[in-house]
Amino acid sequence: LRVDPLTGTRTVLNDFGNSSQGELGSGPVNLVIESSETILVLDPEINKLFRVNSITGQRTVLSDFSDPARGPVADSAAQNGVLGIAVELSGEILVTALGAGSPDAGGTVFRDALLRVNPVNGQRTVLSDFGNPAQGPLGGQCSFGIAIEASGMILVTDCNNLGGSSGGLLFRIDPVTGQRTMLSDFGNPAQGGLARFPSGIAIEASGTILVAAPFAGSTPA
């Protein structure tokens, strides 16, 4: 939907159930705008990344995350395989992918990964494997929000459901090496109010980071 910033009036730009506008979608969840003004939309229900023309609303599939020929595959069994998306200054696309990382040692549970998607051909590579301890603290199976700092460093929220934190984690990731450092542990009271399942993330002009954090506010009466 396109929403008028003055009146709040909504119009349909792209109907994912209309085959005349391109391959059908099912449940678009997240989106970001490229420098060309084209729109990237993640549809985790069918595990695909669409590119939408901002004028005509026509859409094409840029990357199918169930196709191993395009790179690492995201686990979409629960229809939440791809959730977070951001565009780097280079134009490369970043997507959080469920189960695309390494498995737990001696286990069969695969952790998430941060994938880099080529904006031309949709090919995917792993930038940071949340199951690889050589790249930093481990993540879980629920990475969601991605934001790019002015320096080019990448911020990713993760509920850390496979780790030792009672809350979630905010990682800072090197865009070249994929190395992770833990910026904030939402289960650590020494860093502020506790929260669980941090999700959406944005960066203010000052550089301060905003995170949507369920279970961090007051309990409704």
mmCIF file with all atom_site columns, C-alpha atoms in Angstrom:
data_model
loop_
_atom_site.group_PDB
_atom_site.id
_atom_site.type_symbol
_atom_site.label_atom_id
_atom_site.label_alt_id
_atom_site.label_comp_id
_atom_site.label_asym_id
_atom_site.label_entity_id
_atom_site.label_seq_id
_atom_site.pdbx_PDB_ins_code
_atom_site.Cartn_x
_atom_site.Cartn_y
_atom_site.Cartn_z
_atom_site.occupancy
_atom_site.B_iso_or_equiv
_atom_site.pdbx_formal_charge
_atom_site.auth_seq_id
_atom_site.auth_comp_id
_atom_site.auth_asym_id
_atom_site.auth_atom_id
_atom_site.pdbx_PDB_model_num
ATOM 1   C CA . LEU A 1 1   ? 0.000  0.000   0.000   1.00 0.00 ? 1   LEU A CA 1
ATOM 2   C CA . ARG A 1 2   ? 1.015  3.597   -0.591  1.00 0.00 ? 2   ARG A CA 1
ATOM 3   C CA . VAL A 1 3   ? -0.064 5.967   2.199   1.00 0.00 ? 3   VAL A CA 1
ATOM 4   C CA . ASP A 1 4   ? -0.473 9.717   1.652   1.00 0.00 ? 4   ASP A CA 1
ATOM 5   C CA . PRO A 1 5   ? 1.723  11.451  4.281   1.00 0.00 ? 5   PRO A CA 1
ATOM 6   C CA . LEU A 1 6   ? -0.803 14.272  4.779   1.00 0.00 ? 6   LEU A CA 1
ATOM 7   C CA . THR A 1 7   ? -4.197 12.580  4.695   1.00 0.00 ? 7   THR A CA 1
ATOM 8   C CA . GLY A 1 8   ? -3.288 8.992   5.560   1.00 0.00 ? 8   GLY A CA 1
ATOM 9   C CA . THR A 1 9   ? -5.252 7.824   2.515   1.00 0.00 ? 9   THR A CA 1
ATOM 10  C CA . ARG A 1 10  ? -4.136 4.418   1.237   1.00 0.00 ? 10  ARG A CA 1
ATOM 11  C CA . THR A 1 11  ? -3.966 3.157   -2.325  1.00 0.00 ? 11  THR A CA 1
ATOM 12  C CA . VAL A 1 12  ? -2.827 -0.217  -3.626  1.00 0.00 ? 12  VAL A CA 1
ATOM 13  C CA . LEU A 1 13  ? 0.528  -0.094  -5.376  1.00 0.00 ? 13  LEU A CA 1
ATOM 14  C CA . ASN A 1 14  ? 0.968  -3.832  -5.700  1.00 0.00 ? 14  ASN A CA 1
ATOM 15  C CA . ASP A 1 15  ? -1.591 -6.593  -5.199  1.00 0.00 ? 15  ASP A CA 1
ATOM 16  C CA . PHE A 1 16  ? 0.312  -9.815  -4.508  1.00 0.00 ? 16  PHE A CA 1
ATOM 17  C CA . GLY A 1 17  ? -2.816 -11.766 -5.423  1.00 0.00 ? 17  GLY A CA 1
ATOM 18  C CA . ASN A 1 18  ? -3.037 -10.192 -8.877  1.00 0.00 ? 18  ASN A CA 1
ATOM 19  C CA . SER A 1 19  ? -1.196 -12.288 -11.456 1.00 0.00 ? 19  SER A CA 1
ATOM 20  C CA . SER A 1 20  ? -1.227 -9.450  -13.991 1.00 0.00 ? 20  SER A CA 1
ATOM 21  C CA . GLN A 1 21  ? 1.331  -7.648  -11.805 1.00 0.00 ? 21  GLN A CA 1
ATOM 22  C CA . GLY A 1 22  ? 3.766  -10.552 -11.737 1.00 0.00 ? 22  GLY A CA 1
ATOM 23  C CA . GLU A 1 23  ? 4.337  -13.845 -9.956  1.00 0.00 ? 23  GLU A CA 1
ATOM 24  C CA . LEU A 1 24  ? 1.911  -14.271 -7.076  1.00 0.00 ? 24  LEU A CA 1
ATOM 25  C CA . GLY A 1 25  ? 2.929  -13.672 -3.476  1.00 0.00 ? 25  GLY A CA 1
ATOM 26  C CA . SER A 1 26  ? 1.211  -14.758 -0.305  1.00 0.00 ? 26  SER A CA 1
ATOM 27  C CA . GLY A 1 27  ? 2.253  -12.854 2.802   1.00 0.00 ? 27  GLY A CA 1
ATOM 28  C CA . PRO A 1 28  ? 4.621  -9.907  2.282   1.00 0.00 ? 28  PRO A CA 1
ATOM 29  C CA . VAL A 1 29  ? 6.120  -8.856  5.596   1.00 0.00 ? 29  VAL A CA 1
ATOM 30  C CA . ASN A 1 30  ? 9.047  -6.471  5.190   1.00 0.00 ? 30  ASN A CA 1
ATOM 31  C CA . LEU A 1 31  ? 10.303 -4.016  2.598   1.00 0.00 ? 31  LEU A CA 1
ATOM 32  C CA . VAL A 1 32  ? 13.035 -1.533  1.783   1.00 0.00 ? 32  VAL A CA 1
ATOM 33  C CA . ILE A 1 33  ? 13.612 1.008   -0.990  1.00 0.00 ? 33  ILE A CA 1
ATOM 34  C CA . GLU A 1 34  ? 16.651 0.857   -3.278  1.00 0.00 ? 34  GLU A CA 1
ATOM 35  C CA . SER A 1 35  ? 18.516 3.958   -4.450  1.00 0.00 ? 35  SER A CA 1
ATOM 36  C CA . SER A 1 36  ? 16.777 3.568   -7.826  1.00 0.00 ? 36  SER A CA 1
ATOM 37  C CA . GLU A 1 37  ? 13.432 3.903   -5.987  1.00 0.00 ? 37  GLU A CA 1
ATOM 38  C CA . THR A 1 38  ? 12.500 0.313   -6.787  1.00 0.00 ? 38  THR A CA 1
ATOM 39  C CA . ILE A 1 39  ? 11.071 -1.562  -3.819  1.00 0.00 ? 39  ILE A CA 1
ATOM 40  C CA . LEU A 1 40  ? 12.306 -4.840  -2.359  1.00 0.00 ? 40  LEU A CA 1
ATOM 41  C CA . VAL A 1 41  ? 9.687  -6.930  -0.565  1.00 0.00 ? 41  VAL A CA 1
ATOM 42  C CA . LEU A 1 42  ? 10.210 -10.105 1.454   1.00 0.00 ? 42  LEU A CA 1
ATOM 43  C CA . ASP A 1 43  ? 7.465  -12.725 1.408   1.00 0.00 ? 43  ASP A CA 1
ATOM 44  C CA . PRO A 1 44  ? 8.363  -15.384 3.994   1.00 0.00 ? 44  PRO A CA 1
ATOM 45  C CA . GLU A 1 45  ? 5.260  -17.459 3.281   1.00 0.00 ? 45  GLU A CA 1
ATOM 46  C CA . ILE A 1 46  ? 6.708  -18.422 -0.097  1.00 0.00 ? 46  ILE A CA 1
ATOM 47  C CA . ASN A 1 47  ? 10.347 -17.736 0.838   1.00 0.00 ? 47  ASN A CA 1
ATOM 48  C CA . LYS A 1 48  ? 10.964 -15.183 -1.925  1.00 0.00 ? 48  LYS A CA 1
ATOM 49  C CA . LEU A 1 49  ? 12.358 -11.699 -2.405  1.00 0.00 ? 49  LEU A CA 1
ATOM 50  C CA . PHE A 1 50  ? 10.430 -9.556  -4.889  1.00 0.00 ? 50  PHE A CA 1
ATOM 51  C CA . ARG A 1 51  ? 11.456 -6.374  -6.665  1.00 0.00 ? 51  ARG A CA 1
ATOM 52  C CA . VAL A 1 52  ? 8.531  -4.011  -7.272  1.00 0.00 ? 52  VAL A CA 1
ATOM 53  C CA . ASN A 1 53  ? 8.429  -1.112  -9.729  1.00 0.00 ? 53  ASN A CA 1
ATOM 54  C CA . SER A 1 54  ? 7.439  1.940   -7.685  1.00 0.00 ? 54  SER A CA 1
ATOM 55  C CA . ILE A 1 55  ? 5.478  3.469   -10.572 1.00 0.00 ? 55  ILE A CA 1
ATOM 56  C CA . THR A 1 56  ? 3.690  0.538   -12.214 1.00 0.00 ? 56  THR A CA 1
ATOM 57  C CA . GLY A 1 57  ? 3.587  -1.875  -9.280  1.00 0.00 ? 57  GLY A CA 1
ATOM 58  C CA . GLN A 1 58  ? 4.906  -4.677  -11.491 1.00 0.00 ? 58  GLN A CA 1
ATOM 59  C CA . ARG A 1 59  ? 6.908  -7.256  -9.561  1.00 0.00 ? 59  ARG A CA 1
ATOM 60  C CA . THR A 1 60  ? 9.583  -9.794  -10.382 1.00 0.00 ? 60  THR A CA 1
ATOM 61  C CA . VAL A 1 61  ? 11.239 -12.420 -8.184  1.00 0.00 ? 61  VAL A CA 1
ATOM 62  C CA . LEU A 1 62  ? 14.817 -11.410 -7.475  1.00 0.00 ? 62  LEU A CA 1
ATOM 63  C CA . SER A 1 63  ? 15.743 -14.388 -5.289  1.00 0.00 ? 63  SER A CA 1
ATOM 64  C CA . ASP A 1 64  ? 13.981 -17.616 -4.337  1.00 0.00 ? 64  ASP A CA 1
ATOM 65  C CA . PHE A 1 65  ? 15.300 -18.663 -0.924  1.00 0.00 ? 65  PHE A CA 1
ATOM 66  C CA . SER A 1 66  ? 14.125 -22.240 -1.493  1.00 0.00 ? 66  SER A CA 1
ATOM 67  C CA . ASP A 1 67  ? 16.314 -22.612 -4.583  1.00 0.00 ? 67  ASP A CA 1
ATOM 68  C CA . PRO A 1 68  ? 19.794 -23.961 -3.712  1.00 0.00 ? 68  PRO A CA 1
ATOM 69  C CA . ALA A 1 69  ? 21.052 -22.871 -7.131  1.00 0.00 ? 69  ALA A CA 1
ATOM 70  C CA . ARG A 1 70  ? 20.820 -19.265 -5.904  1.00 0.00 ? 70  ARG A CA 1
ATOM 71  C CA . GLY A 1 71  ? 22.796 -19.926 -2.698  1.00 0.00 ? 71  GLY A CA 1
ATOM 72  C CA . PRO A 1 72  ? 22.041 -20.897 0.917   1.00 0.00 ? 72  PRO A CA 1
ATOM 73  C CA . VAL A 1 73  ? 18.433 -21.954 1.505   1.00 0.00 ? 73  VAL A CA 1
ATOM 74  C CA . ALA A 1 74  ? 16.241 -20.478 4.244   1.00 0.00 ? 74  ALA A CA 1
ATOM 75  C CA . ASP A 1 75  ? 14.013 -22.806 6.272   1.00 0.00 ? 75  ASP A CA 1
ATOM 76  C CA . SER A 1 76  ? 10.434 -21.733 5.568   1.00 0.00 ? 76  SER A CA 1
ATOM 77  C CA . ALA A 1 77  ? 8.617  -24.638 7.225   1.00 0.00 ? 77  ALA A CA 1
ATOM 78  C CA . ALA A 1 78  ? 6.989  -22.180 9.639   1.00 0.00 ? 78  ALA A CA 1
ATOM 79  C CA . GLN A 1 79  ? 6.640  -19.560 6.872   1.00 0.00 ? 79  GLN A CA 1
ATOM 80  C CA . ASN A 1 80  ? 9.131  -17.242 8.580   1.00 0.00 ? 80  ASN A CA 1
ATOM 81  C CA . GLY A 1 81  ? 12.303 -18.147 6.725   1.00 0.00 ? 81  GLY A CA 1
ATOM 82  C CA . VAL A 1 82  ? 13.187 -14.602 5.630   1.00 0.00 ? 82  VAL A CA 1
ATOM 83  C CA . LEU A 1 83  ? 12.250 -11.590 7.741   1.00 0.00 ? 83  LEU A CA 1
ATOM 84  C CA . GLY A 1 84  ? 14.907 -8.871  7.989   1.00 0.00 ? 84  GLY A CA 1
ATOM 85  C CA . ILE A 1 85  ? 16.079 -6.812  5.031   1.00 0.00 ? 85  ILE A CA 1
ATOM 86  C CA . ALA A 1 86  ? 18.318 -3.810  4.400   1.00 0.00 ? 86  ALA A CA 1
ATOM 87  C CA . VAL A 1 87  ? 20.284 -2.324  1.497   1.00 0.00 ? 87  VAL A CA 1
ATOM 88  C CA . GLU A 1 88  ? 23.950 -1.427  1.849   1.00 0.00 ? 88  GLU A CA 1
ATOM 89  C CA . LEU A 1 89  ? 25.429 1.732   0.347   1.00 0.00 ? 89  LEU A CA 1
ATOM 90  C CA . SER A 1 90  ? 26.942 -0.480  -2.368  1.00 0.00 ? 90  SER A CA 1
ATOM 91  C CA . GLY A 1 91  ? 23.450 -1.614  -3.351  1.00 0.00 ? 91  GLY A CA 1
ATOM 92  C CA . GLU A 1 92  ? 24.015 -5.141  -2.043  1.00 0.00 ? 92  GLU A CA 1
ATOM 93  C CA . ILE A 1 93  ? 21.009 -6.538  -0.178  1.00 0.00 ? 93  ILE A CA 1
ATOM 94  C CA . LEU A 1 94  ? 21.138 -8.087  3.293   1.00 0.00 ? 94  LEU A CA 1
ATOM 95  C CA . VAL A 1 95  ? 18.546 -10.621 4.455   1.00 0.00 ? 95  VAL A CA 1
ATOM 96  C CA . THR A 1 96  ? 18.226 -12.638 7.668   1.00 0.00 ? 96  THR A CA 1
ATOM 97  C CA . ALA A 1 97  ? 17.630 -16.296 6.812   1.00 0.00 ? 97  ALA A CA 1
ATOM 98  C CA . LEU A 1 98  ? 16.264 -18.882 9.233   1.00 0.00 ? 98  LEU A CA 1
ATOM 99  C CA . GLY A 1 99  ? 18.310 -22.067 9.484   1.00 0.00 ? 99  GLY A CA 1
ATOM 100 C CA . ALA A 1 100 ? 20.843 -21.015 6.850   1.00 0.00 ? 100 ALA A CA 1
ATOM 101 C CA . GLY A 1 101 ? 23.732 -21.116 9.317   1.00 0.00 ? 101 GLY A CA 1
ATOM 102 C CA . SER A 1 102 ? 25.667 -23.960 10.912  1.00 0.00 ? 102 SER A CA 1
ATOM 103 C CA . PRO A 1 103 ? 24.050 -26.570 13.170  1.00 0.00 ? 103 PRO A CA 1
ATOM 104 C CA . ASP A 1 104 ? 24.670 -26.749 16.899  1.00 0.00 ? 104 ASP A CA 1
ATOM 105 C CA . ALA A 1 105 ? 27.667 -28.897 17.768  1.00 0.00 ? 105 ALA A CA 1
ATOM 106 C CA . GLY A 1 106 ? 26.448 -32.485 17.921  1.00 0.00 ? 106 GLY A CA 1
ATOM 107 C CA . GLY A 1 107 ? 22.892 -31.387 17.120  1.00 0.00 ? 107 GLY A CA 1
ATOM 108 C CA . THR A 1 108 ? 20.566 -31.018 14.179  1.00 0.00 ? 108 THR A CA 1
ATOM 109 C CA . VAL A 1 109 ? 19.240 -27.507 14.838  1.00 0.00 ? 109 VAL A CA 1
ATOM 110 C CA . PHE A 1 110 ? 20.588 -25.027 12.295  1.00 0.00 ? 110 PHE A CA 1
ATOM 111 C CA . ARG A 1 111 ? 21.022 -21.431 13.392  1.00 0.00 ? 111 ARG A CA 1
ATOM 112 C CA . ASP A 1 112 ? 20.276 -18.337 11.331  1.00 0.00 ? 112 ASP A CA 1
ATOM 113 C CA . ALA A 1 113 ? 22.603 -16.532 8.962   1.00 0.00 ? 113 ALA A CA 1
ATOM 114 C CA . LEU A 1 114 ? 22.899 -13.059 7.526   1.00 0.00 ? 114 LEU A CA 1
ATOM 115 C CA . LEU A 1 115 ? 22.955 -13.425 3.752   1.00 0.00 ? 115 LEU A CA 1
ATOM 116 C CA . ARG A 1 116 ? 24.173 -10.962 1.150   1.00 0.00 ? 116 ARG A CA 1
ATOM 117 C CA . VAL A 1 117 ? 22.102 -10.945 -2.029  1.00 0.00 ? 117 VAL A CA 1
ATOM 118 C CA . ASN A 1 118 ? 23.431 -9.722  -5.367  1.00 0.00 ? 118 ASN A CA 1
ATOM 119 C CA . PRO A 1 119 ? 20.999 -7.021  -6.582  1.00 0.00 ? 119 PRO A CA 1
ATOM 120 C CA . VAL A 1 120 ? 21.446 -8.012  -10.238 1.00 0.00 ? 120 VAL A CA 1
ATOM 121 C CA . ASN A 1 121 ? 21.178 -11.803 -10.313 1.00 0.00 ? 121 ASN A CA 1
ATOM 122 C CA . GLY A 1 122 ? 19.794 -12.621 -6.864  1.00 0.00 ? 122 GLY A CA 1
ATOM 123 C CA . GLN A 1 123 ? 22.684 -14.923 -5.959  1.00 0.00 ? 123 GLN A CA 1
ATOM 124 C CA . ARG A 1 124 ? 23.169 -15.352 -2.199  1.00 0.00 ? 124 ARG A CA 1
ATOM 125 C CA . THR A 1 125 ? 26.270 -15.770 -0.049  1.00 0.00 ? 125 THR A CA 1
ATOM 126 C CA . VAL A 1 126 ? 26.668 -16.073 3.725   1.00 0.00 ? 126 VAL A CA 1
ATOM 127 C CA . LEU A 1 127 ? 28.109 -12.951 5.307   1.00 0.00 ? 127 LEU A CA 1
ATOM 128 C CA . SER A 1 128 ? 27.711 -13.993 8.943   1.00 0.00 ? 128 SER A CA 1
ATOM 129 C CA . ASP A 1 129 ? 26.840 -17.498 10.143  1.00 0.00 ? 129 ASP A CA 1
ATOM 130 C CA . PHE A 1 130 ? 25.145 -17.215 13.547  1.00 0.00 ? 130 PHE A CA 1
ATOM 131 C CA . GLY A 1 131 ? 26.103 -20.819 14.276  1.00 0.00 ? 131 GLY A CA 1
ATOM 132 C CA . ASN A 1 132 ? 29.815 -20.269 13.640  1.00 0.00 ? 132 ASN A CA 1
ATOM 133 C CA . PRO A 1 133 ? 31.659 -19.355 16.873  1.00 0.00 ? 133 PRO A CA 1
ATOM 134 C CA . ALA A 1 134 ? 34.700 -18.237 14.857  1.00 0.00 ? 134 ALA A CA 1
ATOM 135 C CA . GLN A 1 135 ? 32.644 -15.242 13.716  1.00 0.00 ? 135 GLN A CA 1
ATOM 136 C CA . GLY A 1 136 ? 31.642 -14.163 17.222  1.00 0.00 ? 136 GLY A CA 1
ATOM 137 C CA . PRO A 1 137 ? 28.898 -14.831 19.800  1.00 0.00 ? 137 PRO A CA 1
ATOM 138 C CA . LEU A 1 138 ? 26.275 -17.294 18.580  1.00 0.00 ? 138 LEU A CA 1
ATOM 139 C CA . GLY A 1 139 ? 22.779 -16.217 17.607  1.00 0.00 ? 139 GLY A CA 1
ATOM 140 C CA . GLY A 1 140 ? 19.568 -18.177 17.548  1.00 0.00 ? 140 GLY A CA 1
ATOM 141 C CA . GLN A 1 141 ? 16.745 -18.969 15.172  1.00 0.00 ? 141 GLN A CA 1
ATOM 142 C CA . CYS A 1 142 ? 14.921 -15.648 15.212  1.00 0.00 ? 142 CYS A CA 1
ATOM 143 C CA . SER A 1 143 ? 17.071 -12.887 13.761  1.00 0.00 ? 143 SER A CA 1
ATOM 144 C CA . PHE A 1 144 ? 14.784 -10.169 12.477  1.00 0.00 ? 144 PHE A CA 1
ATOM 145 C CA . GLY A 1 145 ? 15.806 -6.528  12.245  1.00 0.00 ? 145 GLY A CA 1
ATOM 146 C CA . ILE A 1 146 ? 18.668 -5.195  10.128  1.00 0.00 ? 146 ILE A CA 1
ATOM 147 C CA . ALA A 1 147 ? 20.005 -1.634  9.995   1.00 0.00 ? 147 ALA A CA 1
ATOM 148 C CA . ILE A 1 148 ? 23.109 -0.111  8.420   1.00 0.00 ? 148 ILE A CA 1
ATOM 149 C CA . GLU A 1 149 ? 25.142 2.424   10.391  1.00 0.00 ? 149 GLU A CA 1
ATOM 150 C CA . ALA A 1 150 ? 26.763 5.432   8.704   1.00 0.00 ? 150 ALA A CA 1
ATOM 151 C CA . SER A 1 151 ? 30.111 3.628   8.971   1.00 0.00 ? 151 SER A CA 1
ATOM 152 C CA . GLY A 1 152 ? 28.712 0.694   6.999   1.00 0.00 ? 152 GLY A CA 1
ATOM 153 C CA . MET A 1 153 ? 28.635 -1.575  10.057  1.00 0.00 ? 153 MET A CA 1
ATOM 154 C CA . ILE A 1 154 ? 25.552 -3.775  10.230  1.00 0.00 ? 154 ILE A CA 1
ATOM 155 C CA . LEU A 1 155 ? 23.180 -4.096  13.195  1.00 0.00 ? 155 LEU A CA 1
ATOM 156 C CA . VAL A 1 156 ? 21.015 -7.212  13.612  1.00 0.00 ? 156 VAL A CA 1
ATOM 157 C CA . THR A 1 157 ? 18.528 -8.102  16.349  1.00 0.00 ? 157 THR A CA 1
ATOM 158 C CA . ASP A 1 158 ? 18.220 -11.717 17.483  1.00 0.00 ? 158 ASP A CA 1
ATOM 159 C CA . CYS A 1 159 ? 15.986 -13.218 20.165  1.00 0.00 ? 159 CYS A CA 1
ATOM 160 C CA . ASN A 1 160 ? 18.830 -15.675 20.980  1.00 0.00 ? 160 ASN A CA 1
ATOM 161 C CA . ASN A 1 161 ? 16.377 -18.492 21.653  1.00 0.00 ? 161 ASN A CA 1
ATOM 162 C CA . LEU A 1 162 ? 19.172 -21.065 21.486  1.00 0.00 ? 162 LEU A CA 1
ATOM 163 C CA . GLY A 1 163 ? 21.606 -19.129 23.695  1.00 0.00 ? 163 GLY A CA 1
ATOM 164 C CA . GLY A 1 164 ? 22.004 -18.386 27.362  1.00 0.00 ? 164 GLY A CA 1
ATOM 165 C CA . SER A 1 165 ? 20.394 -14.931 27.380  1.00 0.00 ? 165 SER A CA 1
ATOM 166 C CA . SER A 1 166 ? 16.963 -14.579 28.957  1.00 0.00 ? 166 SER A CA 1
ATOM 167 C CA . GLY A 1 167 ? 16.249 -11.732 26.575  1.00 0.00 ? 167 GLY A CA 1
ATOM 168 C CA . GLY A 1 168 ? 17.662 -11.186 23.114  1.00 0.00 ? 168 GLY A CA 1
ATOM 169 C CA . LEU A 1 169 ? 20.771 -9.755  21.530  1.00 0.00 ? 169 LEU A CA 1
ATOM 170 C CA . LEU A 1 170 ? 21.770 -6.840  19.338  1.00 0.00 ? 170 LEU A CA 1
ATOM 171 C CA . PHE A 1 171 ? 24.785 -7.673  17.201  1.00 0.00 ? 171 PHE A CA 1
ATOM 172 C CA . ARG A 1 172 ? 27.136 -5.349  15.358  1.00 0.00 ? 172 ARG A CA 1
ATOM 173 C CA . ILE A 1 173 ? 28.564 -7.088  12.289  1.00 0.00 ? 173 ILE A CA 1
ATOM 174 C CA . ASP A 1 174 ? 31.567 -6.202  10.165  1.00 0.00 ? 174 ASP A CA 1
ATOM 175 C CA . PRO A 1 175 ? 30.411 -5.873  6.517   1.00 0.00 ? 175 PRO A CA 1
ATOM 176 C CA . VAL A 1 176 ? 33.671 -7.305  5.168   1.00 0.00 ? 176 VAL A CA 1
ATOM 177 C CA . THR A 1 177 ? 34.462 -10.207 7.473   1.00 0.00 ? 177 THR A CA 1
ATOM 178 C CA . GLY A 1 178 ? 31.043 -10.958 8.957   1.00 0.00 ? 178 GLY A CA 1
ATOM 179 C CA . GLN A 1 179 ? 32.580 -10.875 12.445  1.00 0.00 ? 179 GLN A CA 1
ATOM 180 C CA . ARG A 1 180 ? 30.005 -10.255 15.187  1.00 0.00 ? 180 ARG A CA 1
ATOM 181 C CA . THR A 1 181 ? 30.239 -8.406  18.467  1.00 0.00 ? 181 THR A CA 1
ATOM 182 C CA . MET A 1 182 ? 27.453 -8.206  21.008  1.00 0.00 ? 182 MET A CA 1
ATOM 183 C CA . LEU A 1 183 ? 26.382 -4.602  21.426  1.00 0.00 ? 183 LEU A CA 1
ATOM 184 C CA . SER A 1 184 ? 23.456 -5.118  23.780  1.00 0.00 ? 184 SER A CA 1
ATOM 185 C CA . ASP A 1 185 ? 22.122 -8.100  25.732  1.00 0.00 ? 185 ASP A CA 1
ATOM 186 C CA . PHE A 1 186 ? 18.432 -7.518  26.460  1.00 0.00 ? 186 PHE A CA 1
ATOM 187 C CA . GLY A 1 187 ? 18.602 -10.030 29.308  1.00 0.00 ? 187 GLY A CA 1
ATOM 188 C CA . ASN A 1 188 ? 21.328 -8.084  31.124  1.00 0.00 ? 188 ASN A CA 1
ATOM 189 C CA . PRO A 1 189 ? 19.870 -5.588  33.653  1.00 0.00 ? 189 PRO A CA 1
ATOM 190 C CA . ALA A 1 190 ? 23.206 -3.782  33.837  1.00 0.00 ? 190 ALA A CA 1
ATOM 191 C CA . GLN A 1 191 ? 22.524 -2.470  30.317  1.00 0.00 ? 191 GLN A CA 1
ATOM 192 C CA . GLY A 1 192 ? 19.022 -1.192  31.059  1.00 0.00 ? 192 GLY A CA 1
ATOM 193 C CA . GLY A 1 193 ? 15.456 -2.424  31.117  1.00 0.00 ? 193 GLY A CA 1
ATOM 194 C CA . LEU A 1 194 ? 14.938 -6.086  30.259  1.00 0.00 ? 194 LEU A CA 1
ATOM 195 C CA . ALA A 1 195 ? 13.172 -7.166  27.087  1.00 0.00 ? 195 ALA A CA 1
ATOM 196 C CA . ARG A 1 196 ? 12.472 -10.249 25.024  1.00 0.00 ? 196 ARG A CA 1
ATOM 197 C CA . PHE A 1 197 ? 12.404 -10.896 21.296  1.00 0.00 ? 197 PHE A CA 1
ATOM 198 C CA . PRO A 1 198 ? 13.872 -7.589  20.003  1.00 0.00 ? 198 PRO A CA 1
ATOM 199 C CA . SER A 1 199 ? 12.657 -7.152  16.455  1.00 0.00 ? 199 SER A CA 1
ATOM 200 C CA . GLY A 1 200 ? 12.484 -3.963  14.363  1.00 0.00 ? 200 GLY A CA 1
ATOM 201 C CA . ILE A 1 201 ? 15.466 -1.643  14.382  1.00 0.00 ? 201 ILE A CA 1
ATOM 202 C CA . ALA A 1 202 ? 16.243 1.851   13.064  1.00 0.00 ? 202 ALA A CA 1
ATOM 203 C CA . ILE A 1 203 ? 18.991 4.425   13.476  1.00 0.00 ? 203 ILE A CA 1
ATOM 204 C CA . GLU A 1 204 ? 18.356 8.077   14.329  1.00 0.00 ? 204 GLU A CA 1
ATOM 205 C CA . ALA A 1 205 ? 20.282 10.911  12.641  1.00 0.00 ? 205 ALA A CA 1
ATOM 206 C CA . SER A 1 206 ? 22.409 11.187  15.782  1.00 0.00 ? 206 SER A CA 1
ATOM 207 C CA . GLY A 1 207 ? 23.469 7.551   15.448  1.00 0.00 ? 207 GLY A CA 1
ATOM 208 C CA . THR A 1 208 ? 21.375 6.386   18.395  1.00 0.00 ? 208 THR A CA 1
ATOM 209 C CA . ILE A 1 209 ? 19.757 3.019   17.779  1.00 0.00 ? 209 ILE A CA 1
ATOM 210 C CA . LEU A 1 210 ? 16.033 2.345   18.236  1.00 0.00 ? 210 LEU A CA 1
ATOM 211 C CA . VAL A 1 211 ? 14.752 -1.200  18.794  1.00 0.00 ? 211 VAL A CA 1
ATOM 212 C CA . ALA A 1 212 ? 11.185 -2.462  19.083  1.00 0.00 ? 212 ALA A CA 1
ATOM 213 C CA . ALA A 1 213 ? 11.256 -4.682  22.162  1.00 0.00 ? 213 ALA A CA 1
ATOM 214 C CA . PRO A 1 214 ? 8.194  -6.714  23.192  1.00 0.00 ? 214 PRO A CA 1
ATOM 215 C CA . PHE A 1 215 ? 7.652  -7.366  26.905  1.00 0.00 ? 215 PHE A CA 1
ATOM 216 C CA . ALA A 1 216 ? 9.726  -4.317  27.840  1.00 0.00 ? 216 ALA A CA 1
ATOM 217 C CA . GLY A 1 217 ? 6.899  -1.891  28.601  1.00 0.00 ? 217 GLY A CA 1
ATOM 218 C CA . SER A 1 218 ? 4.280  -1.552  31.278  1.00 0.00 ? 218 SER A CA 1
ATOM 219 C CA . THR A 1 219 ? 1.686  -4.264  31.749  1.00 0.00 ? 219 THR A CA 1
ATOM 220 C CA . PRO A 1 220 ? -1.776 -3.022  30.696  1.00 0.00 ? 220 PRO A CA 1
ATOM 221 C CA . ALA A 1 221 ? -4.254 -2.708  33.547  1.00 0.00 ? 221 ALA A CA 1
#
